XYZ file of C-alpha atoms in Angstrom:
78
model
C -12.611 -4.928 -9.385
C -11.865 -4.652 -13.172
C -9.272 -6.159 -15.401
C -7.604 -2.703 -15.643
C -7.211 -2.555 -11.853
C -5.682 -5.981 -11.824
C -3.346 -4.995 -14.837
C -2.140 -1.993 -12.892
C -1.467 -4.080 -9.761
C 0.659 -6.627 -11.775
C 2.512 -3.658 -13.555
C 3.591 -2.573 -10.085
C 4.226 -5.830 -8.439
C 6.874 -8.394 -9.197
C 5.305 -11.738 -10.221
C 6.296 -15.151 -9.029
C 7.624 -17.250 -11.913
C 5.375 -20.204 -10.915
C 1.920 -20.307 -9.067
C -0.136 -23.322 -8.127
C -3.733 -22.247 -9.131
C -5.211 -25.566 -8.128
C -3.608 -28.943 -7.076
C -3.960 -30.040 -10.656
C -3.150 -26.675 -12.316
C 0.354 -25.061 -11.975
C 1.194 -21.918 -13.898
C 4.784 -22.170 -14.968
C 5.033 -18.841 -16.700
C 3.154 -16.052 -15.087
C 3.767 -13.360 -17.706
C 2.438 -15.699 -20.408
C -0.561 -16.596 -18.325
C -1.463 -12.938 -17.734
C -0.974 -11.971 -21.472
C -3.304 -14.840 -22.321
C -5.985 -13.904 -19.755
C -5.925 -10.274 -20.804
C -6.045 -11.034 -24.496
C -8.983 -13.346 -23.906
C -10.845 -10.775 -21.749
C -10.193 -8.006 -24.199
C -11.789 -10.150 -27.148
C -14.567 -11.686 -25.076
C -17.996 -10.305 -26.385
C -20.280 -11.557 -23.554
C -20.662 -10.525 -19.878
C -17.430 -10.459 -18.185
C -18.537 -12.386 -15.211
C -19.229 -15.288 -17.615
C -15.769 -15.344 -19.122
C -13.583 -18.200 -17.870
C -10.305 -16.077 -18.362
C -11.658 -13.521 -16.029
C -12.276 -16.162 -13.430
C -8.771 -17.443 -13.636
C -7.214 -13.963 -13.566
C -9.274 -13.066 -10.334
C -8.027 -16.372 -8.671
C -4.457 -15.723 -9.828
C -4.727 -12.246 -8.457
C -6.150 -13.412 -5.182
C -3.319 -16.058 -4.807
C -0.477 -13.748 -5.774
C -1.710 -10.960 -3.339
C -2.130 -13.555 -0.516
C 1.399 -14.797 -1.172
C 2.904 -11.364 -1.166
C 1.015 -10.456 2.034
C 2.411 -13.703 3.726
C 5.950 -12.922 2.496
C 5.740 -9.372 3.992
C 4.432 -10.663 7.447
C 7.249 -13.275 7.442
C 9.910 -10.628 6.789
C 8.554 -8.447 9.447
C 8.651 -11.216 12.134
C 12.353 -12.069 11.420
């Protein structure tokens, strides 16, 4: 998985406005969060795996994908 693959996914998928990343961390503006992550990753000079913005982006991606799969399965059972 690369930042470009995640960016393409989010360009093709509607974002939820709010996402609870952790019990103590709630994202209230998904677009701004993504913009911040991608800018930080772009300007990061070290190993991508050591970039905190990359960690947060991957976690956000996983949560949004999980949420969209749950929504699809709920719609199919109705």
